[in-house]
PDB file of C-alpha atoms and ligand atoms in Angstrom:
ATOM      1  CA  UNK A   1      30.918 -25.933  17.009  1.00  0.00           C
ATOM      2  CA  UNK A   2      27.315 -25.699  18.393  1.00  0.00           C
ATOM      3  CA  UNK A   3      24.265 -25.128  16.932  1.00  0.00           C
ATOM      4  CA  UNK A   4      21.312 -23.024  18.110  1.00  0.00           C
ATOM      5  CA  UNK A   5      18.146 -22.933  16.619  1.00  0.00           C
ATOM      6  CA  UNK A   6      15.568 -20.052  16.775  1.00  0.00           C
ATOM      7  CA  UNK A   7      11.747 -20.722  16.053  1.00  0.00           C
ATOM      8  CA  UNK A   8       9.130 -18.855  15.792  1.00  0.00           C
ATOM      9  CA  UNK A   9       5.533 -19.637  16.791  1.00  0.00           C
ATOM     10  CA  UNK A  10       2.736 -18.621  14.284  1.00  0.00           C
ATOM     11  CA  UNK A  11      -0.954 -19.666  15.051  1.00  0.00           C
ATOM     12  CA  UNK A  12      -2.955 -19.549  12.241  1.00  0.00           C
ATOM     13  CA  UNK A  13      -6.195 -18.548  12.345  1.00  0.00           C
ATOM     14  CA  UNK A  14      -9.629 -17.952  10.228  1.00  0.00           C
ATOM     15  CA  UNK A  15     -10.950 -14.281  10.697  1.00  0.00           C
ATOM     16  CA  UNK A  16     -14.398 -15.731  11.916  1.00  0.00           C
ATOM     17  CA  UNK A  17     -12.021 -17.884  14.816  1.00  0.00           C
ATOM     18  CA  UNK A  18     -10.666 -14.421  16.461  1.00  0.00           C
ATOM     19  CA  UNK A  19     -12.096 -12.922  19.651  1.00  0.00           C
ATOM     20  CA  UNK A  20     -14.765  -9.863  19.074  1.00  0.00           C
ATOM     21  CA  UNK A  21     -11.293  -7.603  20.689  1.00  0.00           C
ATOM     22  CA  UNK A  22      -8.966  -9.041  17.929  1.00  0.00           C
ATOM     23  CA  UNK A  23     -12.000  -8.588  15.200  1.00  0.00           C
ATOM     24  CA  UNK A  24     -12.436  -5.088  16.184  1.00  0.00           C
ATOM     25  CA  UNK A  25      -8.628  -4.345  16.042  1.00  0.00           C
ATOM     26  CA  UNK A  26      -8.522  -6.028  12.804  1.00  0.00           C
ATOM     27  CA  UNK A  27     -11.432  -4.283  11.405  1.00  0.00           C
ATOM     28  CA  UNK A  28      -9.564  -1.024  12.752  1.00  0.00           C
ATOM     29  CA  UNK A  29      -6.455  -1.799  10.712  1.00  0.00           C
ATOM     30  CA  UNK A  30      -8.731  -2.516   7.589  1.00  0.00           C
ATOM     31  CA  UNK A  31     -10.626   0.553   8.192  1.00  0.00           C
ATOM     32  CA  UNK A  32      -7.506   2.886   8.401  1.00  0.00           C
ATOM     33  CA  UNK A  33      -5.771   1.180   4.879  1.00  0.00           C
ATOM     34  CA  UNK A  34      -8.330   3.977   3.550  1.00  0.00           C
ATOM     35  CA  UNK A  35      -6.665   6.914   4.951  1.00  0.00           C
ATOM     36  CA  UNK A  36      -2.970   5.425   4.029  1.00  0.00           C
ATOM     37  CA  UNK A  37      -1.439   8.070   1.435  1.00  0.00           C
ATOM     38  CA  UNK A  38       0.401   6.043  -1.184  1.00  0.00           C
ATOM     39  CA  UNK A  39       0.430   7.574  -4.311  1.00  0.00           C
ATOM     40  CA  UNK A  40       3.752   5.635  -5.018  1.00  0.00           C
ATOM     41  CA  UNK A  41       3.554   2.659  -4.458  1.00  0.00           C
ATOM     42  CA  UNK A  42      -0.276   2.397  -4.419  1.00  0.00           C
ATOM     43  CA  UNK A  43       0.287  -0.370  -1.219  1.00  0.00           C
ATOM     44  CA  UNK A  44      -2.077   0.834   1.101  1.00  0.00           C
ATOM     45  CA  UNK A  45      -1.291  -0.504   4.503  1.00  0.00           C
ATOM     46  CA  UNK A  46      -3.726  -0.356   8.158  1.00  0.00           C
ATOM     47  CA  UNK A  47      -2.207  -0.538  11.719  1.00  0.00           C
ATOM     48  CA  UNK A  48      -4.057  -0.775  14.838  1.00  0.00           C
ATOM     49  CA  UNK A  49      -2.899  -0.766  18.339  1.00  0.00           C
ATOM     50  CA  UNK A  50      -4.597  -1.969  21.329  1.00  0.00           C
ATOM     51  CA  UNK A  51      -3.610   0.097  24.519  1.00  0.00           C
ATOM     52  CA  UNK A  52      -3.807  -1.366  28.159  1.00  0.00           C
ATOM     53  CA  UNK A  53      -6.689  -0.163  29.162  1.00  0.00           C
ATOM     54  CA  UNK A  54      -8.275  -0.767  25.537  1.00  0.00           C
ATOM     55  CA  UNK A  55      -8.168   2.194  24.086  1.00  0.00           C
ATOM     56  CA  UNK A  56      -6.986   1.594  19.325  1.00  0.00           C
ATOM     57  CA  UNK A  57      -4.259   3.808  18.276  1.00  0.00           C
ATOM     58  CA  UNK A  58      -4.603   3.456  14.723  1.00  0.00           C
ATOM     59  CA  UNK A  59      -2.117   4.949  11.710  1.00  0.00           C
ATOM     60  CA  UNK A  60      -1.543   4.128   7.908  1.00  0.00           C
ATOM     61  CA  UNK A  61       0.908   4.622   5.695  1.00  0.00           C
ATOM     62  CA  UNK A  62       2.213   8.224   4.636  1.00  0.00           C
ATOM     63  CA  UNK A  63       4.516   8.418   1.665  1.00  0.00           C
ATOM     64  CA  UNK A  64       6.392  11.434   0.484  1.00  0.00           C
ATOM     65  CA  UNK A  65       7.945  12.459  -3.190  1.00  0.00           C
ATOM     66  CA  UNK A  66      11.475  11.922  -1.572  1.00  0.00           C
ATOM     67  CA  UNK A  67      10.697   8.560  -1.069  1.00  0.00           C
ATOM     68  CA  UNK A  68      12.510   7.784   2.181  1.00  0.00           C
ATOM     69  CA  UNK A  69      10.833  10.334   3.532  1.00  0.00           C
ATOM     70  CA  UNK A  70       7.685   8.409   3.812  1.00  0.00           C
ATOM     71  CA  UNK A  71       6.252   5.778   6.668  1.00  0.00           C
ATOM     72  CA  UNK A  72       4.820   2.804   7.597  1.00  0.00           C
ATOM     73  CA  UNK A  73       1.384   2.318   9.515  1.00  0.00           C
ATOM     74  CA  UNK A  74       3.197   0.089  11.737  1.00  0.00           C
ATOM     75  CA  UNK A  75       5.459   3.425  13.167  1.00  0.00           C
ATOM     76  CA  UNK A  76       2.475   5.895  12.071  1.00  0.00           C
ATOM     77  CA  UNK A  77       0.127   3.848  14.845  1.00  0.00           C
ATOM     78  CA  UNK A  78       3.269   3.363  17.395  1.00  0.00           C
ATOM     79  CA  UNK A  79       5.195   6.483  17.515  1.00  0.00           C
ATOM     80  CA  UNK A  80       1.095   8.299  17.750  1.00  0.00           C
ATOM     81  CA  UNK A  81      -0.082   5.619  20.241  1.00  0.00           C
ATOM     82  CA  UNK A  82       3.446   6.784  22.188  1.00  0.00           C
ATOM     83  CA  UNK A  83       2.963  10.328  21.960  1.00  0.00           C
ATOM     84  CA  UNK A  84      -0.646   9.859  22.836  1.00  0.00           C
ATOM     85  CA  UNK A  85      -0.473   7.556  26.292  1.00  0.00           C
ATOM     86  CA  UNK A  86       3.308   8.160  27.124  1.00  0.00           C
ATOM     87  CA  UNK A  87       4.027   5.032  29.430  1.00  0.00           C
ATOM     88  CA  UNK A  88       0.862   2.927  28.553  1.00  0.00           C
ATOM     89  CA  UNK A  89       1.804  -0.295  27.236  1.00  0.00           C
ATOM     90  CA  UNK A  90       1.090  -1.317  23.661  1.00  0.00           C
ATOM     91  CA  UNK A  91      -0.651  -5.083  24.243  1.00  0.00           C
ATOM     92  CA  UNK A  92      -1.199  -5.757  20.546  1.00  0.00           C
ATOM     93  CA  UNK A  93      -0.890  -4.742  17.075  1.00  0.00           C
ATOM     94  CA  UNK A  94      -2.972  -5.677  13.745  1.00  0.00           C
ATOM     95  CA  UNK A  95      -2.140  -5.025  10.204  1.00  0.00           C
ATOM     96  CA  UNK A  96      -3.595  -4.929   6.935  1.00  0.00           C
ATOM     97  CA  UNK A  97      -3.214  -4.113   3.349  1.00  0.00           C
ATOM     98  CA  UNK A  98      -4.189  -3.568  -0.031  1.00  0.00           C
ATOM     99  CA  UNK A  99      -3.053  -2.905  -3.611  1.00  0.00           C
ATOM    100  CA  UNK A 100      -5.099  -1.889  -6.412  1.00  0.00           C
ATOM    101  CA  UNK A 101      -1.739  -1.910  -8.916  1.00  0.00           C
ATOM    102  CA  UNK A 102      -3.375  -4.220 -11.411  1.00  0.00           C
ATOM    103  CA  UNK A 103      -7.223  -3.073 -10.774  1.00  0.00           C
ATOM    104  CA  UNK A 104      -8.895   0.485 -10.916  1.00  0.00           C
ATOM    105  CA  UNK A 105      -8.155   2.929  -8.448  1.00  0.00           C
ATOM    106  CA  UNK A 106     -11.828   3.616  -6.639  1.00  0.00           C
ATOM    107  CA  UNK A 107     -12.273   2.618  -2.766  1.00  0.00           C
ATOM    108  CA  UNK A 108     -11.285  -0.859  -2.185  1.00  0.00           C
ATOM    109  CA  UNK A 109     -13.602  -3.721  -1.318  1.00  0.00           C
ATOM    110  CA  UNK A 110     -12.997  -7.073   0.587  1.00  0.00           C
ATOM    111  CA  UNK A 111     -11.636  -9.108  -2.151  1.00  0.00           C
ATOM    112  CA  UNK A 112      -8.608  -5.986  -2.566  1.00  0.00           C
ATOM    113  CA  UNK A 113      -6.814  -7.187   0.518  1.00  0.00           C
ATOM    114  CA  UNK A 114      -3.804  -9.086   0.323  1.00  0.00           C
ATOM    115  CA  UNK A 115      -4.469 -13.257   0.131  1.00  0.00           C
ATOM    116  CA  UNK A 116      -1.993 -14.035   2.700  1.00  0.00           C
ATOM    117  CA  UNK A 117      -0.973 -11.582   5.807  1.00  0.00           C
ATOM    118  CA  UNK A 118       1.735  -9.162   5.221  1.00  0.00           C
ATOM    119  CA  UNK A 119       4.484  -8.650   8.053  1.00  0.00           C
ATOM    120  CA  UNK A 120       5.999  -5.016   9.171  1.00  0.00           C
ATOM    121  CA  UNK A 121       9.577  -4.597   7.609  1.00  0.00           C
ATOM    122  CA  UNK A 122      12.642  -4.957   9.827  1.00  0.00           C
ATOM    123  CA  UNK A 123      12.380  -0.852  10.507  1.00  0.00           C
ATOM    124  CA  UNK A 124       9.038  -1.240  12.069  1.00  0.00           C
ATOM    125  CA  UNK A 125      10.155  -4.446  13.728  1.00  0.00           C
ATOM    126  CA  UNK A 126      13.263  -2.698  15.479  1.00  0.00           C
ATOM    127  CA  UNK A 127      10.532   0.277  16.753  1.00  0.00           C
ATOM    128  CA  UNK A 128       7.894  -1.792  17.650  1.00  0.00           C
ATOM    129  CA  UNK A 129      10.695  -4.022  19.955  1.00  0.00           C
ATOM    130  CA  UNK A 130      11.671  -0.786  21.608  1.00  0.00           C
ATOM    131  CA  UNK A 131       8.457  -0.283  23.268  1.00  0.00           C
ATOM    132  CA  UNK A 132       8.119  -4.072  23.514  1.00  0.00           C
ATOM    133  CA  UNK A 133      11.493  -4.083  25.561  1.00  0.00           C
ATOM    134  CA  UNK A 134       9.989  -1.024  27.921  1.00  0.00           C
ATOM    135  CA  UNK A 135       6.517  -2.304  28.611  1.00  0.00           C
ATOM    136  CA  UNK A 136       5.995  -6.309  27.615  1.00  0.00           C
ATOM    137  CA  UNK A 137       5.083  -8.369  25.091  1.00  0.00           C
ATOM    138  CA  UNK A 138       3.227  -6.966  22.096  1.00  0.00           C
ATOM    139  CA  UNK A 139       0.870  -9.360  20.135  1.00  0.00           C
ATOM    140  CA  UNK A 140       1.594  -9.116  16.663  1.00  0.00           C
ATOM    141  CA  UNK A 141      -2.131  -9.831  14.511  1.00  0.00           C
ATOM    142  CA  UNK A 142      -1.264  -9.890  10.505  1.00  0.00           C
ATOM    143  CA  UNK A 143      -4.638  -9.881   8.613  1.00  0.00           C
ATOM    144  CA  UNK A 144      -5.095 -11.959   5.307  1.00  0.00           C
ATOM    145  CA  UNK A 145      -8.001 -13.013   3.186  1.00  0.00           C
ATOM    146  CA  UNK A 146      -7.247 -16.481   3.615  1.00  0.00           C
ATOM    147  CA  UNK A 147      -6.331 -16.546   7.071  1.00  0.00           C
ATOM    148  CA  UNK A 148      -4.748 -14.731  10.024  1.00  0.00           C
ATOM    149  CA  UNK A 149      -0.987 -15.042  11.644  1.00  0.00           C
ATOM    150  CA  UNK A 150      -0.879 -14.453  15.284  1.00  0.00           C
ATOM    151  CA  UNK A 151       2.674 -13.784  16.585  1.00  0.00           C
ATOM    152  CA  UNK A 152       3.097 -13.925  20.334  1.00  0.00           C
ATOM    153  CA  UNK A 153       5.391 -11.101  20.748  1.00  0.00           C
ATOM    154  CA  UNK A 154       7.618  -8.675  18.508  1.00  0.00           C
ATOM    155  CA  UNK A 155      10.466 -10.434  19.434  1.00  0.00           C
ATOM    156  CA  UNK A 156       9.511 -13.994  18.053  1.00  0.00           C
ATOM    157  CA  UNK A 157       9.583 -11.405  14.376  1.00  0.00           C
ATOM    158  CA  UNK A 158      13.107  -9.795  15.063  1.00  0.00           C
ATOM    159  CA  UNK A 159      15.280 -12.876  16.571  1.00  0.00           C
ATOM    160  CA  UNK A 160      18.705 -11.819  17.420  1.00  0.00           C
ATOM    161  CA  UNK A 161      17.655  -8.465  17.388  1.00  0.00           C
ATOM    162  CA  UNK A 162      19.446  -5.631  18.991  1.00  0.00           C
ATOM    163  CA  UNK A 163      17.952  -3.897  21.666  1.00  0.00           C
ATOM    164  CA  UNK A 164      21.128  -2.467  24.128  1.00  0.00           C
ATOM    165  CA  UNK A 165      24.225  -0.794  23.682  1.00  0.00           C
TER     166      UNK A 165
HETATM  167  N1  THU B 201       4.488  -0.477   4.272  1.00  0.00           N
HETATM  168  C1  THU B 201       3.850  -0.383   5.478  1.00  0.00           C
HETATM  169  O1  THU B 201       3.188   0.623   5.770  1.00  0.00           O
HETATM  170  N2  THU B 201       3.963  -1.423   6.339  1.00  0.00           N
HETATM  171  C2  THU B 201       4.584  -2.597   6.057  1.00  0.00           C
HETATM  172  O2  THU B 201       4.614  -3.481   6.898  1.00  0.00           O
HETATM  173  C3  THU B 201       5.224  -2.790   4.759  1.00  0.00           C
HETATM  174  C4  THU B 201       5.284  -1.595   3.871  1.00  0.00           C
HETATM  175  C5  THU B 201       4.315   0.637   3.321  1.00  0.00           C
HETATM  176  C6  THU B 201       5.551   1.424   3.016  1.00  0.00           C
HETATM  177  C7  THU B 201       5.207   1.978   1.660  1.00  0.00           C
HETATM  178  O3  THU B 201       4.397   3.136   1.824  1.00  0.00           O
HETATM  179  C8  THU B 201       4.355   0.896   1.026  1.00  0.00           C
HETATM  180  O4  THU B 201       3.867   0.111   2.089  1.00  0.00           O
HETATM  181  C9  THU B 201       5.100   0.012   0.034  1.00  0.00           C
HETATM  182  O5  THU B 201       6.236  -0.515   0.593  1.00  0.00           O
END
């Protein structure tokens, strides 16, 4: 029997300690929690993609009555940026969220977003990784109030992960 260990990398960082790019894509993902449609599960969730050549592809998240019908930012921003720039790589990706479950319902301030980052769910990992297998390494930037994960690639989020058949 052997053993083989996976790690993962995750610098943490302070908002303030980003680059100006990574503050704007961040601010992006913020900005676009407020067009999310989540009447359901009132999670309102920001993605923002930087292209190569700079461009921010941005989506939210767009739930549906039949509930699996809905989806994440994270595909909203990736399958758009794809459609958009067909063969441009995607060099990084910020999230964000919100809930105002426990609170009122009005337009959210600073203080609604989520204490610590939240991280795209395995779907959004698996389609992310596509388009990280086809063009290179996509920065993954997960926005919290208290501070700010930076993941170096999809991959290092989806170990193991199945990319070939
Ligand atoms: N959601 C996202 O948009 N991205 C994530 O990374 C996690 C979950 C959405 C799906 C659903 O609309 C709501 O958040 C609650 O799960």
């Amino acid at each position: 029997m052997k053993e083989k260990e996976i790690k993962t990398l995750i610098k943490v960082y302070d908002y303030e300690e980003l680059s100006a790019e990574d503050r704007e894509l961040v601010d992006a993902a913020k900005a676009m929690t407020r067009s999310s449609y989540a009447p359901y599960s009132r999670f309102h969730v920001g993605a923002a993609i930087r292209m190569d050549g700079g461009e921010i592809v941005t989506g939210s998240n767009q739930e549906n009555a039949a509930y699996p019908s809905g989806t994440c930012a994270e595909r909203t921003a990736a399958y758009w940026a794809s459609a958009q720039y067909p063969g441009v790589a995607m060099k990084k990706i910020a999230i964000a969220a919100w809930t105002r479950l426990h609170k009122d319902e009005s337009e959210p301030d600073e203080e609604c977003f989520q204490r610590l980052p939240i991280s795209p769910c395995g779907a959004c990992r698996q389609a992310l990784l596509e388009y990280e297998a086809l063009y290179g390494d996509i920065e993954v930037i997960l926005y919290g109030l208290d501070c700010v994960y930076v993941l170096p690639s999809v991959k290092s989020l989806l170990p193991l992960s199945f990319t070939e058949f």
